[in-house]
Amino acid sequence: MEHQVFDGREEDALTTAALVVGGASFLGCAAILRSFWRFTQLRTFSFRVIMMLALADMGSVVSYFFGSPENSTLSCTVQAFLQQFFQLASVFWTSGIALTVYDTAVSHTTPTMLRLNLLCWGVPFLAALLPLVTGSYGSTGAWCWIQATPGDQEDPFSRFYVGTFWRFALFYVPIWICIFLNVGIYVYVTRYVNTFGKVSESRETTLKLVKLIHRLRFYPLVLVIAWLPATVNRIHDALYPSTPVFWLTMIAVLTKSAQGLLNALTYGFNRTVREAWKQDLFKRWVRHFPDSWTASASLSV
């Protein structure tokens, strides 16, 4: 059985926190998708990658809508699979964005969407299949994910857990590889732009690159905020499986559930998106309240 078990009130609190914060993330991601479909000027390659990130975050939130299924049920397995797949895919798509930034700013090329799809959907899908093959999905308390179930008791390495191995090998280690990869790419791009970009590019391009540099420092920060508490919590669970810490688990739930909202604010609501919505709302206002616009215009004259 899974070692990390809280009482009913604590599990309800964790589930409620995930649903509330996850709901805000879902709305933020939905706004990104709405922006993409409403404004043709946003249907660029870079914003398509951001849209994929939003889809991954929405899928992650949907997994929490299953509530707290009973162990060894179909809904429990489906929830666990969706969490493993979409949460890992979300992190991979941030690396897809980092690679796009590198190719655009340094290599002056555009990566193919096929390559990004194979990497950012394909690898997480394989990582979600392996625990399914070993029967490692099950109830982990407030919801279902990879259970830390014991291995063969006669095995000399029985102190280790099959589920714990999967948790780190297929989830947390890839996440931190992506985080360090993103940091490395953004540091390199920042140095490149500061050294060569401002000299070799036109003034308009230089201004865009400077704005890009200002945004780059926030991209890896989102992942650290989202996954550092969860990583610390899982390391604690691996070392002390019989004494889970509720407040640490709650912080981990809040931060990782907020990843979709943080990604939407950081990647999706840039100046181009905000300007598109401002113009759209202004046109709607003029169309529905023409008299108020005429009056305000006459007053300004």
Short mmCIF file of C-alpha atoms in Angstrom, two decimals:
data_model
loop_
_atom_site.label_atom_id
_atom_site.label_comp_id
_atom_site.label_asym_id
_atom_site.label_seq_id
_atom_site.Cartn_x
_atom_site.Cartn_y
_atom_site.Cartn_z
CA MET A 1 0.00 0.00 0.00
CA GLU A 2 1.01 3.63 -0.43
CA HIS A 3 2.73 4.98 2.65
CA GLN A 4 1.63 8.59 2.28
CA VAL A 5 -1.89 8.64 3.71
CA PHE A 6 -3.49 11.69 5.31
CA ASP A 7 -6.78 11.74 7.18
CA GLY A 8 -10.04 12.57 5.44
CA ARG A 9 -10.02 16.29 6.25
CA GLU A 10 -6.45 16.70 5.05
CA GLU A 11 -7.13 14.82 1.82
CA ASP A 12 -10.23 16.97 1.21
CA ALA A 13 -8.16 20.11 1.79
CA LEU A 14 -5.53 18.95 -0.69
CA THR A 15 -8.14 18.06 -3.30
CA THR A 16 -9.96 21.38 -2.84
CA ALA A 17 -6.72 23.36 -3.14
CA ALA A 18 -5.81 21.52 -6.34
CA LEU A 19 -9.26 22.15 -7.84
CA VAL A 20 -9.42 25.84 -6.92
CA VAL A 21 -5.91 26.78 -8.05
CA GLY A 22 -6.11 24.37 -10.96
CA GLY A 23 -9.38 25.99 -12.02
CA ALA A 24 -7.62 29.37 -12.22
CA SER A 25 -4.89 27.72 -14.31
CA PHE A 26 -7.52 26.20 -16.59
CA LEU A 27 -9.12 29.61 -17.20
CA GLY A 28 -5.73 31.18 -17.91
CA CYS A 29 -4.92 28.47 -20.45
CA ALA A 30 -8.38 28.76 -22.01
CA ALA A 31 -7.73 32.48 -22.50
CA ILE A 32 -4.55 31.60 -24.40
CA LEU A 33 -6.47 29.25 -26.70
CA ARG A 34 -9.19 31.85 -27.17
CA SER A 35 -6.60 34.45 -28.13
CA PHE A 36 -5.01 32.11 -30.65
CA TRP A 37 -8.28 31.33 -32.41
CA ARG A 38 -9.69 34.86 -32.28
CA PHE A 39 -6.72 36.87 -33.56
CA THR A 40 -5.12 35.82 -36.82
CA GLN A 41 -2.04 37.96 -36.13
CA LEU A 42 -1.24 35.68 -33.19
CA ARG A 43 -1.12 32.51 -35.28
CA THR A 44 2.65 32.56 -35.49
CA PHE A 45 4.95 29.61 -34.93
CA SER A 46 6.04 30.86 -31.50
CA PHE A 47 2.47 31.33 -30.31
CA ARG A 48 1.55 27.88 -31.61
CA VAL A 49 4.18 26.47 -29.26
CA ILE A 50 2.69 28.50 -26.41
CA MET A 51 -0.73 27.10 -27.34
CA MET A 52 0.67 23.57 -27.02
CA LEU A 53 1.96 24.46 -23.57
CA ALA A 54 -1.51 25.70 -22.64
CA LEU A 55 -3.07 22.44 -23.88
CA ALA A 56 -0.67 20.42 -21.72
CA ASP A 57 -1.47 22.54 -18.67
CA MET A 58 -5.21 22.17 -19.29
CA GLY A 59 -4.85 18.40 -19.50
CA SER A 60 -2.99 18.41 -16.21
CA VAL A 61 -5.81 20.36 -14.54
CA VAL A 62 -8.46 18.04 -16.02
CA SER A 63 -6.83 15.13 -14.20
CA TYR A 64 -7.70 16.75 -10.87
CA PHE A 65 -11.37 16.90 -11.87
CA PHE A 66 -11.51 13.12 -11.31
CA GLY A 67 -11.49 13.88 -7.58
CA SER A 68 -10.08 11.10 -5.40
CA PRO A 69 -10.89 7.77 -7.10
CA GLU A 70 -10.64 4.49 -5.24
CA ASN A 71 -7.48 2.49 -5.67
CA SER A 72 -7.28 -0.13 -8.46
CA THR A 73 -10.18 1.38 -10.39
CA LEU A 74 -10.20 2.46 -14.03
CA SER A 75 -10.77 6.11 -13.11
CA CYS A 76 -7.80 5.96 -10.73
CA THR A 77 -5.53 4.59 -13.46
CA VAL A 78 -6.77 7.15 -15.98
CA GLN A 79 -6.19 10.02 -13.54
CA ALA A 80 -2.68 8.79 -12.74
CA PHE A 81 -1.81 8.39 -16.43
CA LEU A 82 -3.13 11.86 -17.28
CA GLN A 83 -1.18 13.48 -14.46
CA GLN A 84 2.05 11.77 -15.44
CA PHE A 85 1.61 12.54 -19.13
CA PHE A 86 0.34 16.12 -19.12
CA GLN A 87 2.42 17.47 -16.23
CA LEU A 88 5.60 16.16 -17.80
CA ALA A 89 4.51 17.36 -21.25
CA SER A 90 3.96 20.85 -19.85
CA VAL A 91 7.55 21.02 -18.65
CA PHE A 92 8.82 19.63 -21.96
CA TRP A 93 6.93 22.31 -23.89
CA THR A 94 8.72 25.00 -21.88
CA SER A 95 11.93 23.48 -23.24
CA GLY A 96 10.32 23.55 -26.67
CA ILE A 97 9.81 27.28 -26.21
CA ALA A 98 13.43 27.65 -25.09
CA LEU A 99 14.64 25.84 -28.22
CA THR A 100 12.42 28.09 -30.35
CA VAL A 101 13.89 31.19 -28.70
CA TYR A 102 17.42 29.88 -29.36
CA ASP A 103 16.75 29.07 -32.99
CA THR A 104 15.08 32.43 -33.58
CA ALA A 105 17.56 34.67 -31.77
CA VAL A 106 20.84 32.81 -32.39
CA SER A 107 20.50 30.41 -35.32
CA HIS A 108 17.94 32.57 -37.18
CA THR A 109 16.02 29.43 -38.06
CA THR A 110 12.67 27.99 -37.07
CA PRO A 111 12.37 24.49 -35.57
CA THR A 112 9.81 22.19 -37.13
CA MET A 113 6.59 21.61 -35.25
CA LEU A 114 6.92 17.91 -36.01
CA ARG A 115 10.20 17.73 -34.11
CA LEU A 116 8.76 19.59 -31.15
CA ASN A 117 5.64 17.42 -31.10
CA LEU A 118 7.69 14.22 -31.13
CA LEU A 119 9.85 15.51 -28.29
CA CYS A 120 7.27 17.24 -26.10
CA TRP A 121 4.37 14.80 -26.54
CA GLY A 122 6.21 11.61 -27.46
CA VAL A 123 8.71 11.38 -24.59
CA PRO A 124 6.11 12.13 -21.86
CA PHE A 125 3.78 9.55 -23.43
CA LEU A 126 6.46 6.86 -23.20
CA ALA A 127 7.20 7.94 -19.63
CA ALA A 128 3.50 7.55 -18.81
CA LEU A 129 3.33 4.07 -20.34
CA LEU A 130 6.09 2.47 -18.25
CA PRO A 131 4.32 2.73 -14.84
CA LEU A 132 1.21 1.38 -16.55
CA VAL A 133 3.15 -1.68 -17.68
CA THR A 134 4.51 -2.35 -14.18
CA GLY A 135 1.15 -1.71 -12.50
CA SER A 136 2.58 1.19 -10.50
CA TYR A 137 -0.40 3.52 -10.86
CA GLY A 138 -2.70 3.74 -7.86
CA SER A 139 -4.03 5.88 -5.05
CA THR A 140 -1.50 8.18 -3.41
CA GLY A 141 -3.93 9.73 -0.96
CA ALA A 142 -5.85 12.71 -2.29
CA TRP A 143 -5.59 11.47 -5.90
CA CYS A 144 -3.95 8.79 -8.01
CA TRP A 145 -0.44 8.82 -9.43
CA ILE A 146 2.59 6.53 -9.17
CA GLN A 147 2.42 4.51 -5.96
CA ALA A 148 5.56 3.97 -3.91
CA THR A 149 4.90 0.24 -3.49
CA PRO A 150 7.59 -2.15 -2.19
CA GLY A 151 9.49 -4.39 -4.55
CA ASP A 152 10.29 -8.05 -3.99
CA GLN A 153 10.95 -8.56 -0.29
CA GLU A 154 13.51 -11.30 -1.04
CA ASP A 155 15.47 -8.98 -3.26
CA PRO A 156 18.63 -7.56 -1.63
CA PHE A 157 17.56 -4.12 -2.83
CA SER A 158 14.08 -4.42 -1.32
CA ARG A 159 14.58 -1.16 0.59
CA PHE A 160 14.10 0.60 -2.70
CA TYR A 161 10.62 1.03 -4.12
CA VAL A 162 9.55 0.43 -7.68
CA GLY A 163 7.20 3.40 -7.58
CA THR A 164 9.81 5.68 -6.02
CA PHE A 165 12.22 4.78 -8.80
CA TRP A 166 9.61 5.62 -11.43
CA ARG A 167 8.72 8.89 -9.69
CA PHE A 168 12.25 10.17 -9.97
CA ALA A 169 13.46 8.43 -13.15
CA LEU A 170 10.37 9.25 -15.21
CA PHE A 171 9.24 12.51 -13.67
CA TYR A 172 11.37 14.60 -11.34
CA VAL A 173 14.75 13.92 -12.96
CA PRO A 174 13.43 14.83 -16.47
CA ILE A 175 11.78 17.93 -15.01
CA TRP A 176 15.05 19.20 -13.54
CA ILE A 177 16.95 18.31 -16.69
CA CYS A 178 14.50 20.54 -18.56
CA ILE A 179 14.87 23.31 -15.99
CA PHE A 180 18.67 23.33 -16.22
CA LEU A 181 18.47 23.05 -20.01
CA ASN A 182 16.16 26.07 -20.12
CA VAL A 183 18.43 28.08 -17.84
CA GLY A 184 21.46 27.23 -19.98
CA ILE A 185 19.69 28.21 -23.20
CA TYR A 186 18.39 31.50 -21.81
CA VAL A 187 21.77 32.44 -20.32
CA TYR A 188 23.44 31.74 -23.66
CA VAL A 189 20.80 33.67 -25.63
CA THR A 190 21.08 36.64 -23.25
CA ARG A 191 24.87 36.75 -23.59
CA TYR A 192 24.64 36.33 -27.35
CA VAL A 193 22.17 39.17 -27.74
CA ASN A 194 24.16 41.47 -25.45
CA THR A 195 27.37 40.69 -27.34
CA PHE A 196 26.36 40.34 -30.99
CA GLY A 197 22.66 40.98 -31.44
CA LYS A 198 22.61 44.70 -30.69
CA VAL A 199 25.45 45.30 -33.14
CA SER A 200 24.41 43.13 -36.07
CA GLU A 201 20.65 43.71 -36.04
CA SER A 202 18.47 46.65 -37.05
CA ARG A 203 17.15 49.06 -34.45
CA GLU A 204 13.67 47.51 -34.51
CA THR A 205 15.05 44.01 -34.11
CA THR A 206 17.38 45.18 -31.35
CA LEU A 207 14.46 46.60 -29.37
CA LYS A 208 12.64 43.27 -29.70
CA LEU A 209 15.73 41.43 -28.51
CA VAL A 210 16.10 43.72 -25.50
CA LYS A 211 12.49 43.07 -24.53
CA LEU A 212 13.13 39.36 -24.99
CA ILE A 213 16.07 39.51 -22.58
CA HIS A 214 13.92 41.15 -19.93
CA ARG A 215 11.36 38.33 -20.22
CA LEU A 216 13.83 35.45 -20.33
CA ARG A 217 14.69 35.57 -16.64
CA PHE A 218 11.10 34.84 -15.69
CA TYR A 219 10.73 31.68 -17.78
CA PRO A 220 12.86 29.27 -15.68
CA LEU A 221 11.63 30.93 -12.49
CA VAL A 222 8.10 29.66 -13.18
CA LEU A 223 9.33 26.06 -13.29
CA VAL A 224 11.36 26.45 -10.11
CA ILE A 225 8.36 27.91 -8.26
CA ALA A 226 6.08 25.16 -9.58
CA TRP A 227 8.31 22.14 -8.97
CA LEU A 228 10.85 22.86 -6.23
CA PRO A 229 8.35 22.32 -3.35
CA ALA A 230 7.00 19.17 -5.03
CA THR A 231 10.52 17.81 -5.51
CA VAL A 232 11.46 18.48 -1.89
CA ASN A 233 8.22 16.83 -0.79
CA ARG A 234 8.88 13.67 -2.85
CA ILE A 235 12.46 13.43 -1.59
CA HIS A 236 11.12 13.62 1.96
CA ASP A 237 8.55 10.92 1.15
CA ALA A 238 11.28 8.68 -0.25
CA LEU A 239 13.43 9.10 2.87
CA TYR A 240 10.60 9.05 5.43
CA PRO A 241 7.68 7.26 3.75
CA SER A 242 5.73 6.72 6.98
CA THR A 243 5.77 10.37 8.12
CA PRO A 244 4.41 12.64 5.37
CA VAL A 245 4.35 16.38 6.11
CA PHE A 246 0.95 17.90 5.39
CA TRP A 247 2.02 21.56 5.09
CA LEU A 248 4.82 20.64 2.70
CA THR A 249 2.41 18.59 0.61
CA MET A 250 -0.06 21.48 0.57
CA ILE A 251 2.59 23.92 -0.69
CA ALA A 252 3.58 21.41 -3.38
CA VAL A 253 -0.05 21.05 -4.46
CA LEU A 254 -0.58 24.82 -4.62
CA THR A 255 2.55 25.55 -6.63
CA LYS A 256 2.26 22.75 -9.18
CA SER A 257 -1.47 23.42 -9.64
CA ALA A 258 -0.60 27.06 -10.35
CA GLN A 259 1.83 26.16 -13.12
CA GLY A 260 -0.78 26.62 -15.84
CA LEU A 261 -1.71 30.08 -14.58
CA LEU A 262 1.93 31.10 -14.18
CA ASN A 263 2.75 29.82 -17.68
CA ALA A 264 -0.23 31.69 -19.13
CA LEU A 265 0.80 34.96 -17.47
CA THR A 266 4.49 34.57 -18.34
CA TYR A 267 4.34 33.17 -21.87
CA GLY A 268 0.86 33.95 -23.15
CA PHE A 269 -0.13 37.45 -22.04
CA ASN A 270 2.65 39.37 -23.71
CA ARG A 271 2.29 42.88 -25.13
CA THR A 272 1.09 41.64 -28.52
CA VAL A 273 -1.73 39.65 -26.92
CA ARG A 274 -2.71 42.52 -24.63
CA GLU A 275 -2.82 44.98 -27.51
CA ALA A 276 -4.95 42.60 -29.58
CA TRP A 277 -7.48 42.29 -26.77
CA LYS A 278 -7.50 46.06 -26.11
CA GLN A 279 -8.28 46.79 -29.74
CA ASP A 280 -10.92 44.07 -29.86
CA LEU A 281 -12.66 45.32 -26.71
CA PHE A 282 -12.51 48.90 -27.98
CA LYS A 283 -14.18 47.90 -31.27
CA ARG A 284 -16.85 46.00 -29.35
CA TRP A 285 -17.51 49.01 -27.14
CA VAL A 286 -17.83 51.36 -30.11
CA ARG A 287 -20.13 48.92 -31.91
CA HIS A 288 -22.47 48.48 -28.94
CA PHE A 289 -22.29 52.00 -27.53
CA PRO A 290 -21.73 54.31 -30.49
CA ASP A 291 -23.40 57.27 -28.79
CA SER A 292 -21.01 57.19 -25.83
CA TRP A 293 -18.02 57.12 -28.20
CA THR A 294 -19.41 60.04 -30.24
CA ALA A 295 -20.01 62.05 -27.08
CA SER A 296 -16.54 61.39 -25.70
CA ALA A 297 -14.97 62.24 -29.05
CA SER A 298 -16.84 65.56 -29.26
CA LEU A 299 -15.81 66.44 -25.72
CA SER A 300 -12.17 65.75 -26.51
CA VAL A 301 -12.41 68.19 -29.46
#
